[in-house]
JSON list of C-alpha atoms in Angstrom, two decimals:
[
{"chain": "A", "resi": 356, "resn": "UNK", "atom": "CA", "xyz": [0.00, 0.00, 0.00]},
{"chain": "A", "resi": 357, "resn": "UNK", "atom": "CA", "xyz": [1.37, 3.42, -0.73]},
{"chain": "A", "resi": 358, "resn": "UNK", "atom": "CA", "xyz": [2.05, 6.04, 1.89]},
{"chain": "A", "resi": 359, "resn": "UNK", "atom": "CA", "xyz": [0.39, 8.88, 2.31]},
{"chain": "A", "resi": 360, "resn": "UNK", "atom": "CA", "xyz": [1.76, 11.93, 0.95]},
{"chain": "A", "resi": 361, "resn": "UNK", "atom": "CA", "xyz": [1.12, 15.38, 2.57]},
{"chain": "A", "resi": 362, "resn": "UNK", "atom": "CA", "xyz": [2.54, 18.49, 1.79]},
{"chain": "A", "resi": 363, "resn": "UNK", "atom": "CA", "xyz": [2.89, 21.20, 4.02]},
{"chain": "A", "resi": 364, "resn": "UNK", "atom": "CA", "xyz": [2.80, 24.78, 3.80]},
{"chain": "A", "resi": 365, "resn": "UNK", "atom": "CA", "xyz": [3.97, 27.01, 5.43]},
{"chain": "A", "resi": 366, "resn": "UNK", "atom": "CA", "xyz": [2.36, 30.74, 5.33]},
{"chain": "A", "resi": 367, "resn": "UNK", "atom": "CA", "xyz": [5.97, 32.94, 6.89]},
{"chain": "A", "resi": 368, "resn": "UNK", "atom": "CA", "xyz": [9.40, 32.19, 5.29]},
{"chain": "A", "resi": 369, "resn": "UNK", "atom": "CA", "xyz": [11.02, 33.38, 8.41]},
{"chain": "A", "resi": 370, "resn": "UNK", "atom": "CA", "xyz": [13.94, 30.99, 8.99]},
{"chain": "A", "resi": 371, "resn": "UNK", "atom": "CA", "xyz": [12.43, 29.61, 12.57]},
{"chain": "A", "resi": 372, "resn": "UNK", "atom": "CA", "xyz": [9.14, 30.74, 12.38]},
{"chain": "A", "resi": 373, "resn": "UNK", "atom": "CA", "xyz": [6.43, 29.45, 14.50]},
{"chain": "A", "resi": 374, "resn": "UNK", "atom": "CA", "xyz": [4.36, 27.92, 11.90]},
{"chain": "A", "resi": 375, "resn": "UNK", "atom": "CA", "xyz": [7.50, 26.06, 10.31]},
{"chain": "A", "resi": 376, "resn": "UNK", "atom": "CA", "xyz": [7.90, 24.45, 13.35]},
{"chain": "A", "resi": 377, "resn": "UNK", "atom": "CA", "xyz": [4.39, 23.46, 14.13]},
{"chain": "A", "resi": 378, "resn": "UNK", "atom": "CA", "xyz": [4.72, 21.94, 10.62]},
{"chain": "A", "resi": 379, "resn": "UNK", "atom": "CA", "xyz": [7.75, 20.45, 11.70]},
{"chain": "A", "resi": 380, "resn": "UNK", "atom": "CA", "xyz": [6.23, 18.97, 14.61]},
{"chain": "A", "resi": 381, "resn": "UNK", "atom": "CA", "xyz": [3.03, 17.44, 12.62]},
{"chain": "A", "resi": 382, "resn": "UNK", "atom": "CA", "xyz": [5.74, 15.74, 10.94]},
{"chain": "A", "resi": 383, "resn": "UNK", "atom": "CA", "xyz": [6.65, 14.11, 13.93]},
{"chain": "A", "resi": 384, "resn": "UNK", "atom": "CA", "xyz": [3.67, 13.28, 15.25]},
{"chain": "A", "resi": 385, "resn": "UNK", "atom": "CA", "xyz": [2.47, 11.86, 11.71]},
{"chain": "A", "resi": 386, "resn": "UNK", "atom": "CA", "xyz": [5.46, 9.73, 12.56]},
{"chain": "A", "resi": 387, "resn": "UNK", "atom": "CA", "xyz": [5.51, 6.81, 9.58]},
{"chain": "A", "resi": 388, "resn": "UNK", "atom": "CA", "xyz": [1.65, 6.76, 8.93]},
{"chain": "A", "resi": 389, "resn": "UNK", "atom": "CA", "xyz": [2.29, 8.98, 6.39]},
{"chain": "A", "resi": 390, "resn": "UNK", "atom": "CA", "xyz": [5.03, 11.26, 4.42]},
{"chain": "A", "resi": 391, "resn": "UNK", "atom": "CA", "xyz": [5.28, 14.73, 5.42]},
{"chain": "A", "resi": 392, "resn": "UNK", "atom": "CA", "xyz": [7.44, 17.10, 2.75]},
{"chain": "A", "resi": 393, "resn": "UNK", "atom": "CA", "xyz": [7.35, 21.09, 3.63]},
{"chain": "A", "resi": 394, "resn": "UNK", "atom": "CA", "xyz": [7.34, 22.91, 0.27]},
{"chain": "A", "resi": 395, "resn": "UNK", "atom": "CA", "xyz": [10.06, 25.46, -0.18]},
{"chain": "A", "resi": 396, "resn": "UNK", "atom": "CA", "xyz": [8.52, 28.29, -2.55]},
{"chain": "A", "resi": 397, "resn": "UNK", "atom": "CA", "xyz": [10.71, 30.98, -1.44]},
{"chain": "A", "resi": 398, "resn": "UNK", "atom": "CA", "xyz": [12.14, 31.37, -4.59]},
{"chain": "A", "resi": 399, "resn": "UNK", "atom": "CA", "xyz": [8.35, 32.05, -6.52]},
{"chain": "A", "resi": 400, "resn": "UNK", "atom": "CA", "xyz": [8.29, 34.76, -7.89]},
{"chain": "A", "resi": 401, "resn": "UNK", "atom": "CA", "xyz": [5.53, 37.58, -7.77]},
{"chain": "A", "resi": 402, "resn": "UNK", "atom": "CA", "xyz": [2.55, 36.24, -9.97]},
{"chain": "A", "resi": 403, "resn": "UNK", "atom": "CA", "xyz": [2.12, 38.11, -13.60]},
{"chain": "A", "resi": 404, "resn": "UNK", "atom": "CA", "xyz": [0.66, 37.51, -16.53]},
{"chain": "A", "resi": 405, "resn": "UNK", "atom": "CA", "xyz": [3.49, 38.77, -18.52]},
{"chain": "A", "resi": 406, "resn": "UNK", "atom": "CA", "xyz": [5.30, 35.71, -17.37]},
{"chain": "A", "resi": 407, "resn": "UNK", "atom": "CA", "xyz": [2.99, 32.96, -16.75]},
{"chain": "A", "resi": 408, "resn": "UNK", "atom": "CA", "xyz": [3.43, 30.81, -19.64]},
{"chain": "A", "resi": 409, "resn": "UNK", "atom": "CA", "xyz": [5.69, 29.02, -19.60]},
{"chain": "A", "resi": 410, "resn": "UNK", "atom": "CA", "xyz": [5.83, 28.95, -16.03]},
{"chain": "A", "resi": 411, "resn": "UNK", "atom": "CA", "xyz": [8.91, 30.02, -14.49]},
{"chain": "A", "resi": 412, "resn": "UNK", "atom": "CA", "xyz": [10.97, 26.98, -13.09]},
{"chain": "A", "resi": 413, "resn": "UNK", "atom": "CA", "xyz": [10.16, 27.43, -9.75]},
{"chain": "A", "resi": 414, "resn": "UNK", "atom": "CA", "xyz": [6.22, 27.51, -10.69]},
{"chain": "A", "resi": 415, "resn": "UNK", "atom": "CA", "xyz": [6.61, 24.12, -12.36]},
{"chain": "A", "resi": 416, "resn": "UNK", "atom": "CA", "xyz": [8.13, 22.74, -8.91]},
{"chain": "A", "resi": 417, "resn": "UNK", "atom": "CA", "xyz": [5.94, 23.71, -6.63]},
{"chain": "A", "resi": 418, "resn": "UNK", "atom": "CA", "xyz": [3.19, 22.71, -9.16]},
{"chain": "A", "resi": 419, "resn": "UNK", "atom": "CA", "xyz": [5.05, 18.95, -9.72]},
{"chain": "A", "resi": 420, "resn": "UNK", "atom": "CA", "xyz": [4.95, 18.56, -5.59]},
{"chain": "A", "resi": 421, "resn": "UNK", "atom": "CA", "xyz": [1.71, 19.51, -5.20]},
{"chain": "A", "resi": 422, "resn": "UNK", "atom": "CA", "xyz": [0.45, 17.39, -7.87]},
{"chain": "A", "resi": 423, "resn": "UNK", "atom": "CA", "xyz": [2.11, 14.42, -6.43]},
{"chain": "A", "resi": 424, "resn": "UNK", "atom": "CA", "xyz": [0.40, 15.13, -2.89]},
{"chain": "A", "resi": 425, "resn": "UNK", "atom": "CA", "xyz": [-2.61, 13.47, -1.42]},
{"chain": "A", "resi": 426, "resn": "UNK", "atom": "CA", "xyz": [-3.17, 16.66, 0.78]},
{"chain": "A", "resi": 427, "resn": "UNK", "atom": "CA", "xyz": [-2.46, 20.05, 1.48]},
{"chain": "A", "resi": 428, "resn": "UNK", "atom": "CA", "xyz": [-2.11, 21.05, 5.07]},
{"chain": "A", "resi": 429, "resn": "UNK", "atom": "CA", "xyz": [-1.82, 24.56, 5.74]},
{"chain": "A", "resi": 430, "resn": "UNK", "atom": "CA", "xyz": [0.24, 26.08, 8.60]},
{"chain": "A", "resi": 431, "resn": "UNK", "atom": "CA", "xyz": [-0.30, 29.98, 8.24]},
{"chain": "A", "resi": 432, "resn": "UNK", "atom": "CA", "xyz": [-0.02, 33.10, 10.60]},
{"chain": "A", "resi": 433, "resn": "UNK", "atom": "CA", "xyz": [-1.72, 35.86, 11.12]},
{"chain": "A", "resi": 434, "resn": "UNK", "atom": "CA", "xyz": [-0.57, 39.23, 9.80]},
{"chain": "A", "resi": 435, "resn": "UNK", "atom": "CA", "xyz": [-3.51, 41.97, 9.76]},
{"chain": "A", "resi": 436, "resn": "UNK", "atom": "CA", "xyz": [-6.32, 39.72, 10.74]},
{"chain": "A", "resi": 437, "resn": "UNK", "atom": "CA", "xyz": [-5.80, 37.64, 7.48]},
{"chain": "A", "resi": 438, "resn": "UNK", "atom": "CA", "xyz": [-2.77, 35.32, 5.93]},
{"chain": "A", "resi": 439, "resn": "UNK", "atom": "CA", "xyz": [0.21, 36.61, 4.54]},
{"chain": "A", "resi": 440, "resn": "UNK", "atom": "CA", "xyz": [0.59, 37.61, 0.73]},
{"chain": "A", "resi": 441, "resn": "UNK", "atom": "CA", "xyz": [3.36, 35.22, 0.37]},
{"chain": "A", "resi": 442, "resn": "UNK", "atom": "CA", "xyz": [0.91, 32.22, 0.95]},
{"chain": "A", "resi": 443, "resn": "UNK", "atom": "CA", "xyz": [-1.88, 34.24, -1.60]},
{"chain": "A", "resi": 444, "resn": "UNK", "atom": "CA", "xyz": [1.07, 34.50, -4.37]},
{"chain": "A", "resi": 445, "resn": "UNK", "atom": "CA", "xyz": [1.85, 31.04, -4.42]},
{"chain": "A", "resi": 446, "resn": "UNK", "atom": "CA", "xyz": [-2.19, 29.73, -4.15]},
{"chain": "A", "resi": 447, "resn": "UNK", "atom": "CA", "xyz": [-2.42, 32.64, -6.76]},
{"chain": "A", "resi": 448, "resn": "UNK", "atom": "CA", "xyz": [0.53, 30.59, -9.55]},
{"chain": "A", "resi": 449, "resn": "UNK", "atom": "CA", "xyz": [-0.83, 27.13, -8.04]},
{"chain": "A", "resi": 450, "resn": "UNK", "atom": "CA", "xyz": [-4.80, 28.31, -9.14]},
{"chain": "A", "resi": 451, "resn": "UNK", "atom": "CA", "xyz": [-3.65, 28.96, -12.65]},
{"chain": "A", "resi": 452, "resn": "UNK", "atom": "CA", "xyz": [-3.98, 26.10, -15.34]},
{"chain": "A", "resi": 453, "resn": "UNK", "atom": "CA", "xyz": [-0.86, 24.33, -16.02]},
{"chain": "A", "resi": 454, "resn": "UNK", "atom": "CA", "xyz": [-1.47, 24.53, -19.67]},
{"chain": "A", "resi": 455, "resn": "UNK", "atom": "CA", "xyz": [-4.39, 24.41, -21.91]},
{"chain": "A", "resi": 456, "resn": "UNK", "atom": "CA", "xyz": [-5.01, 20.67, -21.80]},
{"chain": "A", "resi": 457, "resn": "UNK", "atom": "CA", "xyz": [-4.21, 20.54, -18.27]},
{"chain": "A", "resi": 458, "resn": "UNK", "atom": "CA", "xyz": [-5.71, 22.54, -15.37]},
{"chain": "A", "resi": 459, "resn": "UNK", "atom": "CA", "xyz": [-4.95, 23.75, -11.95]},
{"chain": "A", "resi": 460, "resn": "UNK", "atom": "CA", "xyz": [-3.00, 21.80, -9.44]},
{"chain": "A", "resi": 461, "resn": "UNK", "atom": "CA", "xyz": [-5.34, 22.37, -6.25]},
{"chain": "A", "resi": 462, "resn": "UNK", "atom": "CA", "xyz": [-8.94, 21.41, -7.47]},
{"chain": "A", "resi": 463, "resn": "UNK", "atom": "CA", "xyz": [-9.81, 18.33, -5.11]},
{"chain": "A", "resi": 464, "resn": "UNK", "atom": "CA", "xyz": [-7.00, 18.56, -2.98]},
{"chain": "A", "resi": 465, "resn": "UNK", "atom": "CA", "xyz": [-7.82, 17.70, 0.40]},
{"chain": "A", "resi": 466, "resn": "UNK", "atom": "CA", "xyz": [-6.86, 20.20, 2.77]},
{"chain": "A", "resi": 467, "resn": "UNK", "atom": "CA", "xyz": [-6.48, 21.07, 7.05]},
{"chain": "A", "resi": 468, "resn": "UNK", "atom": "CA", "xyz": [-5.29, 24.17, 8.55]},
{"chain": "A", "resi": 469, "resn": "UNK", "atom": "CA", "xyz": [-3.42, 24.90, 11.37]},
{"chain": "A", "resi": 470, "resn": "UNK", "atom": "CA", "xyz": [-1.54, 27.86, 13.11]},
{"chain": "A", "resi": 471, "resn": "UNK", "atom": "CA", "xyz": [0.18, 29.21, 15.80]},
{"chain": "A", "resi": 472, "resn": "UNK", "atom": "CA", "xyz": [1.21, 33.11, 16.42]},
{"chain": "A", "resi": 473, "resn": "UNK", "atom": "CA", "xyz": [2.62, 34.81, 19.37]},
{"chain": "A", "resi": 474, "resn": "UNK", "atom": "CA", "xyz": [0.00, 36.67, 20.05]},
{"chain": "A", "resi": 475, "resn": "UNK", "atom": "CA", "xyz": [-3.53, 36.09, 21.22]},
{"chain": "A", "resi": 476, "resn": "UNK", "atom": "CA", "xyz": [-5.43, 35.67, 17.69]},
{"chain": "A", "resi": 477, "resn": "UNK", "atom": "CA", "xyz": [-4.29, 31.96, 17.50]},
{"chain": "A", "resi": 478, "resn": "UNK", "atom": "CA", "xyz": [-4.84, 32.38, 13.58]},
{"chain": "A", "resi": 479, "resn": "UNK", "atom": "CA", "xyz": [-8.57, 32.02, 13.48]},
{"chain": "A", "resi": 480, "resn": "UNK", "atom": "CA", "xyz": [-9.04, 35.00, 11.37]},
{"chain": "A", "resi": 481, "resn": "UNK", "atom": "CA", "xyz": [-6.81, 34.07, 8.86]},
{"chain": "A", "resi": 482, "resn": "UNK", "atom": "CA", "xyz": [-7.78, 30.92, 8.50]},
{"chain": "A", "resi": 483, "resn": "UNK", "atom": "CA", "xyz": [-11.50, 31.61, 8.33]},
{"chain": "A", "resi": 484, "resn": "UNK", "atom": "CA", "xyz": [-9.82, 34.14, 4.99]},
{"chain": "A", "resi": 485, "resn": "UNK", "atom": "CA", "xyz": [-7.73, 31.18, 3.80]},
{"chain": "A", "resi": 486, "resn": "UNK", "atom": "CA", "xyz": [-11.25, 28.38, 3.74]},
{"chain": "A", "resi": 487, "resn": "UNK", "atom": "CA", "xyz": [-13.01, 30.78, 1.70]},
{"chain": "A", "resi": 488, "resn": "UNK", "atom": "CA", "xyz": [-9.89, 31.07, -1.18]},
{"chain": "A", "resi": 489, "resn": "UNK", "atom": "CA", "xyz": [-9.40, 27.87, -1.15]},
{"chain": "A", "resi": 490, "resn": "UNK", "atom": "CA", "xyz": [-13.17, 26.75, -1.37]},
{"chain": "A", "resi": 491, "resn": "UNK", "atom": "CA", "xyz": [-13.49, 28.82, -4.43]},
{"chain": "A", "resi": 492, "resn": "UNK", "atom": "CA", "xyz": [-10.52, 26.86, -6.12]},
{"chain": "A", "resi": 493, "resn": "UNK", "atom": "CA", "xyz": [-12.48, 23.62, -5.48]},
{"chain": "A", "resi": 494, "resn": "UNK", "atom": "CA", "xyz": [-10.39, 22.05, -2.60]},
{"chain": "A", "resi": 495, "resn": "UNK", "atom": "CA", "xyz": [-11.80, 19.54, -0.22]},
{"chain": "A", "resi": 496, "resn": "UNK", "atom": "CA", "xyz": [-11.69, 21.79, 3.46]},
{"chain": "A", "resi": 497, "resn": "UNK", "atom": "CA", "xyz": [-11.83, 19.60, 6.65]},
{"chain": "A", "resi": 498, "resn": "UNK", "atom": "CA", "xyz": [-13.23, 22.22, 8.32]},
{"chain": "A", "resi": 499, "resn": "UNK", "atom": "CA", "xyz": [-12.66, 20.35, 11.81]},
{"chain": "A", "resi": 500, "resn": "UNK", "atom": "CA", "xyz": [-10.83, 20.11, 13.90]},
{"chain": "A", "resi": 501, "resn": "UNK", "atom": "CA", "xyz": [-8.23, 22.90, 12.78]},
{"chain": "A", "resi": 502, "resn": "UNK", "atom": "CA", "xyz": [-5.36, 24.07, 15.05]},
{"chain": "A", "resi": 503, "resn": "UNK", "atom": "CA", "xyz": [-5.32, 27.43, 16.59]},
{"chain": "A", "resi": 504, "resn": "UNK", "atom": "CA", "xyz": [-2.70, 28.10, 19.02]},
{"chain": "A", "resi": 505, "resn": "UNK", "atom": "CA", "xyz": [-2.60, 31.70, 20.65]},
{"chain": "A", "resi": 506, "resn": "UNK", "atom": "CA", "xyz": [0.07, 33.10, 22.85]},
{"chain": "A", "resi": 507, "resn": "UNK", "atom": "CA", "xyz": [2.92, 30.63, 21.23]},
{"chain": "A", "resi": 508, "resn": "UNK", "atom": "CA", "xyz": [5.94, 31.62, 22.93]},
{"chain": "A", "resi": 509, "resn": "UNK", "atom": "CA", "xyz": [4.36, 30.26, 25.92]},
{"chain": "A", "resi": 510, "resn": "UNK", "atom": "CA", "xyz": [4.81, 26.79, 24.44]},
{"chain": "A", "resi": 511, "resn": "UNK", "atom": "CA", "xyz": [8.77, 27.42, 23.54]},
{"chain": "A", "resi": 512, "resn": "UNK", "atom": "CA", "xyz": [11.83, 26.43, 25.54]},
{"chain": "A", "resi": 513, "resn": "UNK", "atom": "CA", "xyz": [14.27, 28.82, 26.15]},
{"chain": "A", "resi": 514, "resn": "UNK", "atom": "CA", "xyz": [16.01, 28.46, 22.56]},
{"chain": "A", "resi": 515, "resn": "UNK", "atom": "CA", "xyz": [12.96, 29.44, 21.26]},
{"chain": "A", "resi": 516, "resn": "UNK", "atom": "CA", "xyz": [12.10, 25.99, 20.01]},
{"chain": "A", "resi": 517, "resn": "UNK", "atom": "CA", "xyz": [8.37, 25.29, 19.98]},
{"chain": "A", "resi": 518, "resn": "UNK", "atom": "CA", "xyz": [7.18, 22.28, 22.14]},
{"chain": "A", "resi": 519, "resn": "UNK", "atom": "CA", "xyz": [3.61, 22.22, 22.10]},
{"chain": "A", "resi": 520, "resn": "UNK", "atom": "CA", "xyz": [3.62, 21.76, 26.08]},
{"chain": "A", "resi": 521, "resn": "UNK", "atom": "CA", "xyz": [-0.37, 22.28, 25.70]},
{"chain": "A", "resi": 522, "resn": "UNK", "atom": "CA", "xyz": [-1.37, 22.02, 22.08]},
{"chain": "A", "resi": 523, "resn": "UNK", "atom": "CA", "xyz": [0.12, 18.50, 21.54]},
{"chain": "A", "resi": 524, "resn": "UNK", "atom": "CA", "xyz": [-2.81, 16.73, 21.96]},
{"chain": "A", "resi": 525, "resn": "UNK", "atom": "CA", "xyz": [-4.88, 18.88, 19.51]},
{"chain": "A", "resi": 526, "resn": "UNK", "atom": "CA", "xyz": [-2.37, 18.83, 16.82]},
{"chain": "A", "resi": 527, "resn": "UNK", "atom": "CA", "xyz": [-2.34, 14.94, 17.42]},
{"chain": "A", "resi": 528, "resn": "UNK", "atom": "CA", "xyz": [-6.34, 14.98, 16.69]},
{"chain": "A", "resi": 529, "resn": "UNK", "atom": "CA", "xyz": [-6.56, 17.06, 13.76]},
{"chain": "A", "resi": 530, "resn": "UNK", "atom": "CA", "xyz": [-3.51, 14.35, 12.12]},
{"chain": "A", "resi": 531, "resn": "UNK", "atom": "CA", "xyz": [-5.49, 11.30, 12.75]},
{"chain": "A", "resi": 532, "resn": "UNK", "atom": "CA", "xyz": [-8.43, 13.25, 11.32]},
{"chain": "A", "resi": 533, "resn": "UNK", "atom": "CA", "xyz": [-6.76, 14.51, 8.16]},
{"chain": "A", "resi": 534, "resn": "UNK", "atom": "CA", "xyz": [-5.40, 11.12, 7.77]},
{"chain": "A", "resi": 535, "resn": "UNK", "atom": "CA", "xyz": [-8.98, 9.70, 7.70]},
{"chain": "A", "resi": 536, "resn": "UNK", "atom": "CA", "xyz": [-10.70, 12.64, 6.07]},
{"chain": "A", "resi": 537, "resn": "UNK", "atom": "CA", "xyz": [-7.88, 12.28, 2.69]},
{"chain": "A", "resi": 538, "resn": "UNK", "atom": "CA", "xyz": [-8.75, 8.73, 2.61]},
{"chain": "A", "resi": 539, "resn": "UNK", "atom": "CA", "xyz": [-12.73, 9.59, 2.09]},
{"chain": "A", "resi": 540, "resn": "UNK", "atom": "CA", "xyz": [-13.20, 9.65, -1.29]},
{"chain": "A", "resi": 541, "resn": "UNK", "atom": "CA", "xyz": [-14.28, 13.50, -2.81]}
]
C-alpha cells in the first residue's frame, strides 16, 4: 500500500518561524503513517501575466509537488487579521492552469489548517480568509478540527524551540483526522 503523501505549507518564510515548526512537529507526530514534505517556494516569484506561460521553473516545482500530494495542510499566521501575501502568491501561480489541456493543481486537494502566532489571535481570522480562497478553487476543506494556538511563545523552551507543552494533543487529533478525512473519497 502506498504512503500517504502530505505536503505542508507554510504561510511565513522566516527561517524559525512558528508555523514552520508546528509543521515540523506534525511531521513528527504523523510519525511513519504517512510522508510529510514542507514545500520550499521561497524562490516564486511575484505572480504576472506577462510571465505565466511558460511557467517560471520554480512555478513548475511547486506545481510537480503539489500534484504528487494526497493533501495540502496549511500552517499559516496571522498578519492583519488575514494570511500573509506570500501564501496568496503562491495559491495565486498554483490556481492557474498548467497549460491548456491541463488545469490547476489544487482542485480536489484535500486540505487542514493549522496555526500558531505569538499573540492572542491563535490564527482564526486568517484561516477563516484562507477556507473561503481555497473553497473557491475547489479544494476539499476539513473544516474540523483545525489548530489554533494563541500566545505561542508560551509553548517554547528557552532556545525558542516550539514544544507544544499544551497544544500536543490537539495537533495529534486534527492528524489522525486529516489522515482519515484524505482517505474519504471527494
Amino acid at each position: 500500500m502506498k504512503k500517504v503523501k502530505i505536503v505542508a505549507i507554510v504561510g511565513s518564510l522566516r527561517k524559525g518561524s512558528f508555523n514552520g515548526q508546528l509543521a515540523v512537529q506534525a511531521g513528527k507526530v504523523l510519525g511513519d503513517r504517512a510522508e510529510l514534505e514542507i514545500l520550499e517556494f521561497s524562490d516564486v516569484p511575484f505572480f504576472n501575466q506577462d510571465i505565466e506561460y511558460p511557467a517560471p521553473d520554480a512555478v513548475k516545482r511547486v506545481r510537480e509537488i503539489v500534484k504528487s500530494a494526497d493533501g495540502l495542510w496549511f500552517f499559516s499566521p496571522e498578519y492583519n487579521h488575514s494570511f500573509p501575501g506570500v501564501l496568496k502568491n503562491l495559491i495565486d501561480w498554483l490556481s492557474r492552469p498548467i497549460n491548456e489541456s491541463e488545469g490547476q493543481v489544487l482542485a480536489g486537494k484535500p486540505a487542514a489548517l493549522s496555526g500558531i502566532t505569538p499573540g492572542i489571535s491563535g490564527t482564526g481570522i486568517a484561516q477563516d480568509h484562507l477556507v473561503t480562497l481555497i473553497s473557491f478553487l475547489n479544494m476539499r476543506v476539513m473544516n474540523a478540527p483545525r489548530v489554533l494556538i494563541p500566545n505561542g511563545k508560551q509553548q517554547m523552551d528557552e532556545n525558542g524551540h516550539l514544544t507544544l507543552s499544551v497544544s500536543a494533543p490537539f495537533l495529534e487529533k486534527q492528524a489522525e483526522d486529516f489522515l482519515r478525512f484524505i482517505s474519504k473519497e471527494g
